[in-house]
Structures are given as C-alpha cells and as structure tokens.
Amino acid sequence: MILVTGAAGGPQGGTGRQVVDLLLARGERVRAFVHSDDHRAEELRKIGAEVVVGDLCEITTVRPAMRGIRRAYFTYPVTAGLLDATAAFAAAAREEGVERVVEVSQLDASPEAGTPRMRRHWLSEQVFDWAGVGAVHLRAGVFFENLAVVAAASGNRELALPLGGRDTLIPLVAAADVARVGAGLLLDPGPVDPVCLVNGQMATIGEVSDAFGVPYVDVPPEEWEARAKEIYQDEVAVEHLTHLWALFRFIGPGHHPLYEVTESIERVGGRPPTTLAEFAHSTQ
C-alpha cells in the first residue's frame, strides 16, 4: 500500500492525482489522502484507490492514514501550513516505519534561496531527513501549469508578469513529468539519491507566450501583486510568486547553476521531458 497526498489534484499541476493514476495502472494498491470528500474523492474510489479524508496539518488524521504504509508521496500546495504538514507527516511515517517518502520540493530549495517558500521547502527537507524515513526530495522547476493559470486569468488574452524583457529565462517542467519521476522513485526497489532535480526545459518568457499564443506583457511588480491577489486569493501564494518572478527578472537572460535540463525525467520517469510546445498543444 502506497500513501499519496494531494490525491484530489488541482489546477496548478496536481501531481498527487497523476501519481495515483500511474501507480494504479501498474497494479499497485494506493491509499489516496484528500482534504474533502467531494466528487474528486468519489472519482478516486471509482478507479480503485482507497480514500482517506483529513487535514495534513493535523496529526490525528495523518497517523491513521499512515497505518500499514511502507512508501509515501508527499506534496503540499503553495499555501500556509507546509512545515506543520511536514512535521505531522514525518512523525507519523517514522512511527510507522515507512522506508521511503518521496516529497515535492522546489528547484532552488536552500537556506539562502531567493524566496521564503523555497527556504521553507529546505526546512521541510531537513525535517524529513531527521525523521529517517528514506526521504527523496524532488526539486522541481516552475510547472508549465503555473504559467497557464496566469494566462487563463486574463481570459487567455495575455501573459502578464513582472519578468522584464522577453529574453528572461525560466526553468520549466510539466507536472506530468514530476509525477512520472515520483512514481518511478516510489517503485524503485533499490537505493536512490536523496535529492532528485527535475527540470524539463529552459525557455524565455517570450517563448512561453508564443507557445501559448498570447502576447507577453511586462507589468510592474506592484501591479502584478495586485492582480495576483485576485487570481490566487492566498497570501502565501502571492508572496512566493512575487519573490519568484523578481528572482528570475534579476537573473534575466543570464545563466544560473540550476538552469539545466535534468536526465532524471527520462531515466526515472521513462520518457523524454514534455516540451513547452507539447504542453501548449495539449491544452488547446
């Protein structure tokens, strides 16, 4: 039995739901952790998952969900509570003797990272490591889906971001590729590296807007922040993205040590990375 969080999915990637699908397709038994018992939970039951409903930040619901589990997938949305959820999940996994937790982090998770969310992800990684649960940290680039949400918020009339010129580079990856790597690591019987970088393509924001078929508009950071509050209605998401775009704008068309396409997607995920053009075509 493999426990998967974020199993209901979501508009900005939903890797948990995709991991459920991949594991079930391979004949694995899956326990799907969801926050609400809604139509998405019912769909999970229909495809063969065992569904548990709870709050990842609440140890009283995480402990029962962890019973009988040997491997688990942990992902948490960009909202408040990451470290609370990490602590509850790591403690329950350690208590149960879980042998591997594959958890979704961010590409530049470090104590000196340029966004508060990335620094929190580094702290989350430390907690999982201290728990001794065979943690594997998926350090992923910006999901294609994140940018598609911004375009969709304008009615797909423009891609308005505070990224400077069209030549600003962004490390990108498809959520499907992150899910494939996550599923591969969950099923790998041997030892694996504790950190797995997952980056599928380097693209400029101009190339992204061209692929989406909308014009790119460079907006001032304060205008972006005001728009973001309407789009996300979540202070943590707005905080993270505002800092993230500022980081990319500062680097501009230059190179960063992490700006590389990683071999993990093909080696662990089983196929070459999804390209920006493929993603854009699939959403049209």
PDB file of N, CA, C and O in Angstrom, residues 5-71:
ATOM      1  N   THR A   5      -0.508  11.884  -1.031  1.00  0.00           N
ATOM      2  CA  THR A   5      -1.211  13.102  -0.649  1.00  0.00           C
ATOM      3  C   THR A   5      -1.480  13.950  -1.898  1.00  0.00           C
ATOM      4  O   THR A   5      -0.950  13.682  -2.973  1.00  0.00           O
ATOM      5  N   GLY A   6      -2.313  14.964  -1.729  1.00  0.00           N
ATOM      6  CA  GLY A   6      -2.671  15.793  -2.882  1.00  0.00           C
ATOM      7  C   GLY A   6      -3.391  15.001  -3.945  1.00  0.00           C
ATOM      8  O   GLY A   6      -3.377  15.353  -5.131  1.00  0.00           O
ATOM      9  N   ALA A   7      -4.044  13.925  -3.532  1.00  0.00           N
ATOM     10  CA  ALA A   7      -4.595  12.964  -4.489  1.00  0.00           C
ATOM     11  C   ALA A   7      -5.794  13.488  -5.265  1.00  0.00           C
ATOM     12  O   ALA A   7      -6.129  12.945  -6.326  1.00  0.00           O
ATOM     13  N   ALA A   8      -6.439  14.538  -4.767  1.00  0.00           N
ATOM     14  CA  ALA A   8      -7.592  15.091  -5.485  1.00  0.00           C
ATOM     15  C   ALA A   8      -7.168  15.921  -6.689  1.00  0.00           C
ATOM     16  O   ALA A   8      -7.971  16.191  -7.575  1.00  0.00           O
ATOM     17  N   GLY A   9      -5.902  16.343  -6.720  1.00  0.00           N
ATOM     18  CA  GLY A   9      -5.420  17.146  -7.837  1.00  0.00           C
ATOM     19  C   GLY A   9      -5.726  18.615  -7.654  1.00  0.00           C
ATOM     20  O   GLY A   9      -6.240  19.048  -6.625  1.00  0.00           O
ATOM     21  N   GLY A  10      -5.382  19.406  -8.685  1.00  0.00           N
ATOM     22  CA  GLY A  10      -5.602  20.847  -8.623  1.00  0.00           C
ATOM     23  C   GLY A  10      -5.231  21.494  -9.935  1.00  0.00           C
ATOM     24  O   GLY A  10      -4.664  20.836 -10.828  1.00  0.00           O
ATOM     25  N   PRO A  11      -5.506  22.798 -10.097  1.00  0.00           N
ATOM     26  CA  PRO A  11      -5.302  23.464 -11.385  1.00  0.00           C
ATOM     27  C   PRO A  11      -3.847  23.776 -11.726  1.00  0.00           C
ATOM     28  O   PRO A  11      -3.538  24.074 -12.870  1.00  0.00           O
ATOM     29  N   GLN A  12      -2.955  23.713 -10.741  1.00  0.00           N
ATOM     30  CA  GLN A  12      -1.574  24.115 -10.996  1.00  0.00           C
ATOM     31  C   GLN A  12      -0.607  22.941 -10.962  1.00  0.00           C
ATOM     32  O   GLN A  12       0.506  23.043 -10.471  1.00  0.00           O
ATOM     33  N   GLY A  13      -1.017  21.832 -11.486  1.00  0.00           N
ATOM     34  CA  GLY A  13      -0.138  20.683 -11.586  1.00  0.00           C
ATOM     35  C   GLY A  13      -0.807  19.399 -11.143  1.00  0.00           C
ATOM     36  O   GLY A  13      -0.948  18.453 -11.907  1.00  0.00           O
ATOM     37  N   GLY A  14      -1.246  19.367  -9.880  1.00  0.00           N
ATOM     38  CA  GLY A  14      -1.950  18.188  -9.393  1.00  0.00           C
ATOM     39  C   GLY A  14      -1.147  16.914  -9.533  1.00  0.00           C
ATOM     40  O   GLY A  14      -1.665  15.892 -10.005  1.00  0.00           O
ATOM     41  N   THR A  15       0.131  16.915  -9.107  1.00  0.00           N
ATOM     42  CA  THR A  15       0.958  15.726  -9.287  1.00  0.00           C
ATOM     43  C   THR A  15       0.441  14.545  -8.479  1.00  0.00           C
ATOM     44  O   THR A  15       0.594  13.392  -8.883  1.00  0.00           O
ATOM     45  N   GLY A  16      -0.168  14.815  -7.312  1.00  0.00           N
ATOM     46  CA  GLY A  16      -0.657  13.714  -6.491  1.00  0.00           C
ATOM     47  C   GLY A  16      -1.664  12.848  -7.225  1.00  0.00           C
ATOM     48  O   GLY A  16      -1.576  11.624  -7.205  1.00  0.00           O
ATOM     49  N   ARG A  17      -2.625  13.481  -7.891  1.00  0.00           N
ATOM     50  CA  ARG A  17      -3.622  12.698  -8.640  1.00  0.00           C
ATOM     51  C   ARG A  17      -2.955  11.904  -9.753  1.00  0.00           C
ATOM     52  O   ARG A  17      -3.306  10.743 -10.002  1.00  0.00           O
ATOM     53  N   GLN A  18      -1.984  12.512 -10.419  1.00  0.00           N
ATOM     54  CA  GLN A  18      -1.306  11.804 -11.513  1.00  0.00           C
ATOM     55  C   GLN A  18      -0.484  10.631 -10.991  1.00  0.00           C
ATOM     56  O   GLN A  18      -0.404   9.582 -11.642  1.00  0.00           O
ATOM     57  N   VAL A  19       0.116  10.776  -9.817  1.00  0.00           N
ATOM     58  CA  VAL A  19       0.850   9.661  -9.214  1.00  0.00           C
ATOM     59  C   VAL A  19      -0.105   8.519  -8.885  1.00  0.00           C
ATOM     60  O   VAL A  19       0.205   7.345  -9.113  1.00  0.00           O
ATOM     61  N   VAL A  20      -1.286   8.842  -8.365  1.00  0.00           N
ATOM     62  CA  VAL A  20      -2.292   7.810  -8.104  1.00  0.00           C
ATOM     63  C   VAL A  20      -2.591   7.028  -9.382  1.00  0.00           C
ATOM     64  O   VAL A  20      -2.598   5.786  -9.384  1.00  0.00           O
ATOM     65  N   ASP A  21      -2.858   7.745 -10.466  1.00  0.00           N
ATOM     66  CA  ASP A  21      -3.185   7.085 -11.735  1.00  0.00           C
ATOM     67  C   ASP A  21      -2.053   6.179 -12.194  1.00  0.00           C
ATOM     68  O   ASP A  21      -2.279   5.042 -12.649  1.00  0.00           O
ATOM     69  N   LEU A  22      -0.813   6.668 -12.098  1.00  0.00           N
ATOM     70  CA  LEU A  22       0.347   5.889 -12.551  1.00  0.00           C
ATOM     71  C   LEU A  22       0.528   4.621 -11.715  1.00  0.00           C
ATOM     72  O   LEU A  22       0.807   3.546 -12.256  1.00  0.00           O
ATOM     73  N   LEU A  23       0.361   4.747 -10.411  1.00  0.00           N
ATOM     74  CA  LEU A  23       0.545   3.587  -9.537  1.00  0.00           C
ATOM     75  C   LEU A  23      -0.550   2.547  -9.756  1.00  0.00           C
ATOM     76  O   LEU A  23      -0.283   1.341  -9.815  1.00  0.00           O
ATOM     77  N   LEU A  24      -1.796   3.004  -9.870  1.00  0.00           N
ATOM     78  CA  LEU A  24      -2.895   2.061 -10.106  1.00  0.00           C
ATOM     79  C   LEU A  24      -2.726   1.347 -11.443  1.00  0.00           C
ATOM     80  O   LEU A  24      -3.019   0.147 -11.555  1.00  0.00           O
ATOM     81  N   ALA A  25      -2.245   2.080 -12.454  1.00  0.00           N
ATOM     82  CA  ALA A  25      -2.028   1.471 -13.769  1.00  0.00           C
ATOM     83  C   ALA A  25      -0.965   0.371 -13.711  1.00  0.00           C
ATOM     84  O   ALA A  25      -0.964  -0.536 -14.553  1.00  0.00           O
ATOM     85  N   ARG A  26      -0.093   0.439 -12.712  1.00  0.00           N
ATOM     86  CA  ARG A  26       0.954  -0.572 -12.557  1.00  0.00           C
ATOM     87  C   ARG A  26       0.571  -1.649 -11.547  1.00  0.00           C
ATOM     88  O   ARG A  26       1.404  -2.449 -11.120  1.00  0.00           O
ATOM     89  N   GLY A  27      -0.689  -1.638 -11.160  1.00  0.00           N
ATOM     90  CA  GLY A  27      -1.187  -2.691 -10.288  1.00  0.00           C
ATOM     91  C   GLY A  27      -0.891  -2.505  -8.818  1.00  0.00           C
ATOM     92  O   GLY A  27      -1.047  -3.460  -8.030  1.00  0.00           O
ATOM     93  N   GLU A  28      -0.507  -1.306  -8.411  1.00  0.00           N
ATOM     94  CA  GLU A  28      -0.207  -1.051  -7.008  1.00  0.00           C
ATOM     95  C   GLU A  28      -1.478  -0.721  -6.230  1.00  0.00           C
ATOM     96  O   GLU A  28      -2.455  -0.224  -6.788  1.00  0.00           O
ATOM     97  N   ARG A  29      -1.457  -0.985  -4.936  1.00  0.00           N
ATOM     98  CA  ARG A  29      -2.536  -0.587  -4.043  1.00  0.00           C
ATOM     99  C   ARG A  29      -2.235   0.810  -3.534  1.00  0.00           C
ATOM    100  O   ARG A  29      -1.134   1.078  -3.042  1.00  0.00           O
ATOM    101  N   VAL A  30      -3.203   1.703  -3.638  1.00  0.00           N
ATOM    102  CA  VAL A  30      -2.983   3.113  -3.322  1.00  0.00           C
ATOM    103  C   VAL A  30      -3.990   3.601  -2.297  1.00  0.00           C
ATOM    104  O   VAL A  30      -5.199   3.351  -2.426  1.00  0.00           O
ATOM    105  N   ARG A  31      -3.486   4.285  -1.274  1.00  0.00           N
ATOM    106  CA  ARG A  31      -4.342   5.000  -0.329  1.00  0.00           C
ATOM    107  C   ARG A  31      -4.221   6.490  -0.652  1.00  0.00           C
ATOM    108  O   ARG A  31      -3.135   7.068  -0.566  1.00  0.00           O
ATOM    109  N   ALA A  32      -5.314   7.098  -1.052  1.00  0.00           N
ATOM    110  CA  ALA A  32      -5.326   8.489  -1.522  1.00  0.00           C
ATOM    111  C   ALA A  32      -5.785   9.410  -0.401  1.00  0.00           C
ATOM    112  O   ALA A  32      -6.910   9.275   0.098  1.00  0.00           O
ATOM    113  N   PHE A  33      -4.933  10.345  -0.009  1.00  0.00           N
ATOM    114  CA  PHE A  33      -5.248  11.292   1.059  1.00  0.00           C
ATOM    115  C   PHE A  33      -5.819  12.561   0.430  1.00  0.00           C
ATOM    116  O   PHE A  33      -5.174  13.197  -0.393  1.00  0.00           O
ATOM    117  N   VAL A  34      -7.036  12.920   0.821  1.00  0.00           N
ATOM    118  CA  VAL A  34      -7.690  14.115   0.283  1.00  0.00           C
ATOM    119  C   VAL A  34      -8.191  14.978   1.434  1.00  0.00           C
ATOM    120  O   VAL A  34      -8.404  14.498   2.554  1.00  0.00           O
ATOM    121  N   HIS A  35      -8.424  16.238   1.140  1.00  0.00           N
ATOM    122  CA  HIS A  35      -8.881  17.175   2.173  1.00  0.00           C
ATOM    123  C   HIS A  35     -10.400  17.195   2.298  1.00  0.00           C
ATOM    124  O   HIS A  35     -10.932  17.459   3.379  1.00  0.00           O
ATOM    125  N   SER A  36     -11.086  16.928   1.191  1.00  0.00           N
ATOM    126  CA  SER A  36     -12.547  16.979   1.197  1.00  0.00           C
ATOM    127  C   SER A  36     -13.126  15.736   0.530  1.00  0.00           C
ATOM    128  O   SER A  36     -12.597  15.269  -0.483  1.00  0.00           O
ATOM    129  N   ASP A  37     -14.224  15.252   1.058  1.00  0.00           N
ATOM    130  CA  ASP A  37     -14.892  14.087   0.473  1.00  0.00           C
ATOM    131  C   ASP A  37     -15.910  14.581  -0.553  1.00  0.00           C
ATOM    132  O   ASP A  37     -17.111  14.606  -0.320  1.00  0.00           O
ATOM    133  N   ASP A  38     -15.383  14.979  -1.718  1.00  0.00           N
ATOM    134  CA  ASP A  38     -16.225  15.558  -2.765  1.00  0.00           C
ATOM    135  C   ASP A  38     -16.229  14.657  -3.991  1.00  0.00           C
ATOM    136  O   ASP A  38     -15.858  13.473  -3.913  1.00  0.00           O
ATOM    137  N   HIS A  39     -16.641  15.213  -5.127  1.00  0.00           N
ATOM    138  CA  HIS A  39     -16.730  14.404  -6.345  1.00  0.00           C
ATOM    139  C   HIS A  39     -15.378  13.870  -6.788  1.00  0.00           C
ATOM    140  O   HIS A  39     -15.282  12.797  -7.400  1.00  0.00           O
ATOM    141  N   ARG A  40     -14.306  14.602  -6.459  1.00  0.00           N
ATOM    142  CA  ARG A  40     -12.963  14.126  -6.834  1.00  0.00           C
ATOM    143  C   ARG A  40     -12.592  12.895  -6.015  1.00  0.00           C
ATOM    144  O   ARG A  40     -11.975  11.951  -6.533  1.00  0.00           O
ATOM    145  N   ALA A  41     -12.975  12.883  -4.742  1.00  0.00           N
ATOM    146  CA  ALA A  41     -12.737  11.709  -3.909  1.00  0.00           C
ATOM    147  C   ALA A  41     -13.525  10.508  -4.433  1.00  0.00           C
ATOM    148  O   ALA A  41     -13.028   9.375  -4.460  1.00  0.00           O
ATOM    149  N   GLU A  42     -14.746  10.763  -4.877  1.00  0.00           N
ATOM    150  CA  GLU A  42     -15.561   9.682  -5.425  1.00  0.00           C
ATOM    151  C   GLU A  42     -14.942   9.117  -6.699  1.00  0.00           C
ATOM    152  O   GLU A  42     -14.972   7.889  -6.921  1.00  0.00           O
ATOM    153  N   GLU A  43     -14.353   9.986  -7.527  1.00  0.00           N
ATOM    154  CA  GLU A  43     -13.671   9.506  -8.733  1.00  0.00           C
ATOM    155  C   GLU A  43     -12.490   8.613  -8.376  1.00  0.00           C
ATOM    156  O   GLU A  43     -12.225   7.617  -9.053  1.00  0.00           O
ATOM    157  N   LEU A  44     -11.770   8.974  -7.313  1.00  0.00           N
ATOM    158  CA  LEU A  44     -10.643   8.152  -6.878  1.00  0.00           C
ATOM    159  C   LEU A  44     -11.117   6.767  -6.442  1.00  0.00           C
ATOM    160  O   LEU A  44     -10.476   5.755  -6.740  1.00  0.00           O
ATOM    161  N   ARG A  45     -12.228   6.718  -5.742  1.00  0.00           N
ATOM    162  CA  ARG A  45     -12.783   5.416  -5.345  1.00  0.00           C
ATOM    163  C   ARG A  45     -13.153   4.581  -6.567  1.00  0.00           C
ATOM    164  O   ARG A  45     -12.918   3.366  -6.606  1.00  0.00           O
ATOM    165  N   LYS A  46     -13.730   5.240  -7.561  1.00  0.00           N
ATOM    166  CA  LYS A  46     -14.174   4.524  -8.753  1.00  0.00           C
ATOM    167  C   LYS A  46     -13.014   3.889  -9.509  1.00  0.00           C
ATOM    168  O   LYS A  46     -13.185   2.840 -10.141  1.00  0.00           O
ATOM    169  N   ILE A  47     -11.839   4.522  -9.463  1.00  0.00           N
ATOM    170  CA  ILE A  47     -10.699   3.967 -10.209  1.00  0.00           C
ATOM    171  C   ILE A  47      -9.891   2.982  -9.367  1.00  0.00           C
ATOM    172  O   ILE A  47      -8.873   2.454  -9.825  1.00  0.00           O
ATOM    173  N   GLY A  48     -10.319   2.756  -8.107  1.00  0.00           N
ATOM    174  CA  GLY A  48      -9.704   1.695  -7.316  1.00  0.00           C
ATOM    175  C   GLY A  48      -8.834   2.123  -6.160  1.00  0.00           C
ATOM    176  O   GLY A  48      -8.205   1.266  -5.516  1.00  0.00           O
ATOM    177  N   ALA A  49      -8.777   3.423  -5.859  1.00  0.00           N
ATOM    178  CA  ALA A  49      -7.977   3.882  -4.728  1.00  0.00           C
ATOM    179  C   ALA A  49      -8.786   3.770  -3.436  1.00  0.00           C
ATOM    180  O   ALA A  49     -10.010   3.913  -3.436  1.00  0.00           O
ATOM    181  N   GLU A  50      -8.089   3.526  -2.343  1.00  0.00           N
ATOM    182  CA  GLU A  50      -8.693   3.635  -1.018  1.00  0.00           C
ATOM    183  C   GLU A  50      -8.561   5.093  -0.592  1.00  0.00           C
ATOM    184  O   GLU A  50      -7.462   5.642  -0.590  1.00  0.00           O
ATOM    185  N   VAL A  51      -9.643   5.744  -0.256  1.00  0.00           N
ATOM    186  CA  VAL A  51      -9.638   7.176   0.037  1.00  0.00           C
ATOM    187  C   VAL A  51      -9.715   7.418   1.535  1.00  0.00           C
ATOM    188  O   VAL A  51     -10.540   6.813   2.230  1.00  0.00           O
ATOM    189  N   VAL A  52      -8.824   8.288   2.017  1.00  0.00           N
ATOM    190  CA  VAL A  52      -8.912   8.764   3.400  1.00  0.00           C
ATOM    191  C   VAL A  52      -9.028  10.290   3.346  1.00  0.00           C
ATOM    192  O   VAL A  52      -8.381  10.947   2.535  1.00  0.00           O
ATOM    193  N   VAL A  53      -9.866  10.828   4.203  1.00  0.00           N
ATOM    194  CA  VAL A  53     -10.126  12.267   4.231  1.00  0.00           C
ATOM    195  C   VAL A  53      -9.533  12.849   5.507  1.00  0.00           C
ATOM    196  O   VAL A  53      -9.739  12.297   6.598  1.00  0.00           O
ATOM    197  N   GLY A  54      -8.784  13.942   5.361  1.00  0.00           N
ATOM    198  CA  GLY A  54      -8.212  14.537   6.559  1.00  0.00           C
ATOM    199  C   GLY A  54      -7.458  15.811   6.268  1.00  0.00           C
ATOM    200  O   GLY A  54      -7.452  16.320   5.140  1.00  0.00           O
ATOM    201  N   ASP A  55      -6.809  16.312   7.293  1.00  0.00           N
ATOM    202  CA  ASP A  55      -6.020  17.537   7.235  1.00  0.00           C
ATOM    203  C   ASP A  55      -4.562  17.159   7.456  1.00  0.00           C
ATOM    204  O   ASP A  55      -4.216  16.591   8.508  1.00  0.00           O
ATOM    205  N   LEU A  56      -3.698  17.446   6.481  1.00  0.00           N
ATOM    206  CA  LEU A  56      -2.292  17.066   6.594  1.00  0.00           C
ATOM    207  C   LEU A  56      -1.592  17.753   7.761  1.00  0.00           C
ATOM    208  O   LEU A  56      -0.543  17.288   8.215  1.00  0.00           O
ATOM    209  N   CYS A  57      -2.137  18.863   8.225  1.00  0.00           N
ATOM    210  CA  CYS A  57      -1.535  19.565   9.355  1.00  0.00           C
ATOM    211  C   CYS A  57      -1.985  19.003  10.702  1.00  0.00           C
ATOM    212  O   CYS A  57      -1.513  19.462  11.751  1.00  0.00           O
ATOM    213  N   GLU A  58      -2.875  18.035  10.681  1.00  0.00           N
ATOM    214  CA  GLU A  58      -3.457  17.500  11.913  1.00  0.00           C
ATOM    215  C   GLU A  58      -3.009  16.047  12.126  1.00  0.00           C
ATOM    216  O   GLU A  58      -3.402  15.145  11.382  1.00  0.00           O
ATOM    217  N   ILE A  59      -2.177  15.846  13.130  1.00  0.00           N
ATOM    218  CA  ILE A  59      -1.591  14.529  13.365  1.00  0.00           C
ATOM    219  C   ILE A  59      -2.654  13.461  13.627  1.00  0.00           C
ATOM    220  O   ILE A  59      -2.460  12.284  13.310  1.00  0.00           O
ATOM    221  N   THR A  60      -3.816  13.850  14.156  1.00  0.00           N
ATOM    222  CA  THR A  60      -4.846  12.856  14.457  1.00  0.00           C
ATOM    223  C   THR A  60      -5.460  12.251  13.205  1.00  0.00           C
ATOM    224  O   THR A  60      -6.064  11.167  13.273  1.00  0.00           O
ATOM    225  N   THR A  61      -5.332  12.919  12.048  1.00  0.00           N
ATOM    226  CA  THR A  61      -5.816  12.311  10.803  1.00  0.00           C
ATOM    227  C   THR A  61      -4.674  11.712   9.988  1.00  0.00           C
ATOM    228  O   THR A  61      -4.889  10.792   9.206  1.00  0.00           O
ATOM    229  N   VAL A  62      -3.457  12.202  10.198  1.00  0.00           N
ATOM    230  CA  VAL A  62      -2.320  11.676   9.438  1.00  0.00           C
ATOM    231  C   VAL A  62      -1.892  10.312   9.965  1.00  0.00           C
ATOM    232  O   VAL A  62      -1.580   9.401   9.189  1.00  0.00           O
ATOM    233  N   ARG A  63      -1.887  10.127  11.273  1.00  0.00           N
ATOM    234  CA  ARG A  63      -1.446   8.841  11.846  1.00  0.00           C
ATOM    235  C   ARG A  63      -2.287   7.668  11.345  1.00  0.00           C
ATOM    236  O   ARG A  63      -1.729   6.656  10.897  1.00  0.00           O
ATOM    237  N   PRO A  64      -3.617   7.750  11.386  1.00  0.00           N
ATOM    238  CA  PRO A  64      -4.402   6.618  10.868  1.00  0.00           C
ATOM    239  C   PRO A  64      -4.162   6.363   9.378  1.00  0.00           C
ATOM    240  O   PRO A  64      -4.157   5.212   8.939  1.00  0.00           O
ATOM    241  N   ALA A  65      -3.972   7.437   8.622  1.00  0.00           N
ATOM    242  CA  ALA A  65      -3.741   7.283   7.181  1.00  0.00           C
ATOM    243  C   ALA A  65      -2.433   6.563   6.889  1.00  0.00           C
ATOM    244  O   ALA A  65      -2.279   5.921   5.848  1.00  0.00           O
ATOM    245  N   MET A  66      -1.477   6.660   7.813  1.00  0.00           N
ATOM    246  CA  MET A  66      -0.153   6.085   7.602  1.00  0.00           C
ATOM    247  C   MET A  66      -0.069   4.610   7.991  1.00  0.00           C
ATOM    248  O   MET A  66       0.908   3.934   7.656  1.00  0.00           O
ATOM    249  N   ARG A  67      -1.084   4.079   8.626  1.00  0.00           N
ATOM    250  CA  ARG A  67      -1.010   2.693   9.105  1.00  0.00           C
ATOM    251  C   ARG A  67      -0.906   1.701   7.952  1.00  0.00           C
ATOM    252  O   ARG A  67      -1.695   1.741   7.008  1.00  0.00           O
ATOM    253  N   GLY A  68       0.077   0.818   8.058  1.00  0.00           N
ATOM    254  CA  GLY A  68       0.275  -0.197   7.036  1.00  0.00           C
ATOM    255  C   GLY A  68       1.016   0.285   5.803  1.00  0.00           C
ATOM    256  O   GLY A  68       1.169  -0.453   4.830  1.00  0.00           O
ATOM    257  N   ILE A  69       1.505   1.521   5.834  1.00  0.00           N
ATOM    258  CA  ILE A  69       2.174   2.119   4.674  1.00  0.00           C
ATOM    259  C   ILE A  69       3.680   1.869   4.748  1.00  0.00           C
ATOM    260  O   ILE A  69       4.286   1.967   5.814  1.00  0.00           O
ATOM    261  N   ARG A  70       4.290   1.561   3.622  1.00  0.00           N
ATOM    262  CA  ARG A  70       5.744   1.421   3.562  1.00  0.00           C
ATOM    263  C   ARG A  70       6.395   2.495   2.682  1.00  0.00           C
ATOM    264  O   ARG A  70       7.552   2.839   2.872  1.00  0.00           O
ATOM    265  N   ARG A  71       5.650   3.018   1.713  1.00  0.00           N
ATOM    266  CA  ARG A  71       6.169   4.106   0.883  1.00  0.00           C
ATOM    267  C   ARG A  71       5.073   5.156   0.715  1.00  0.00           C
ATOM    268  O   ARG A  71       3.882   4.823   0.706  1.00  0.00           O
TER     269      ARG A  71
END
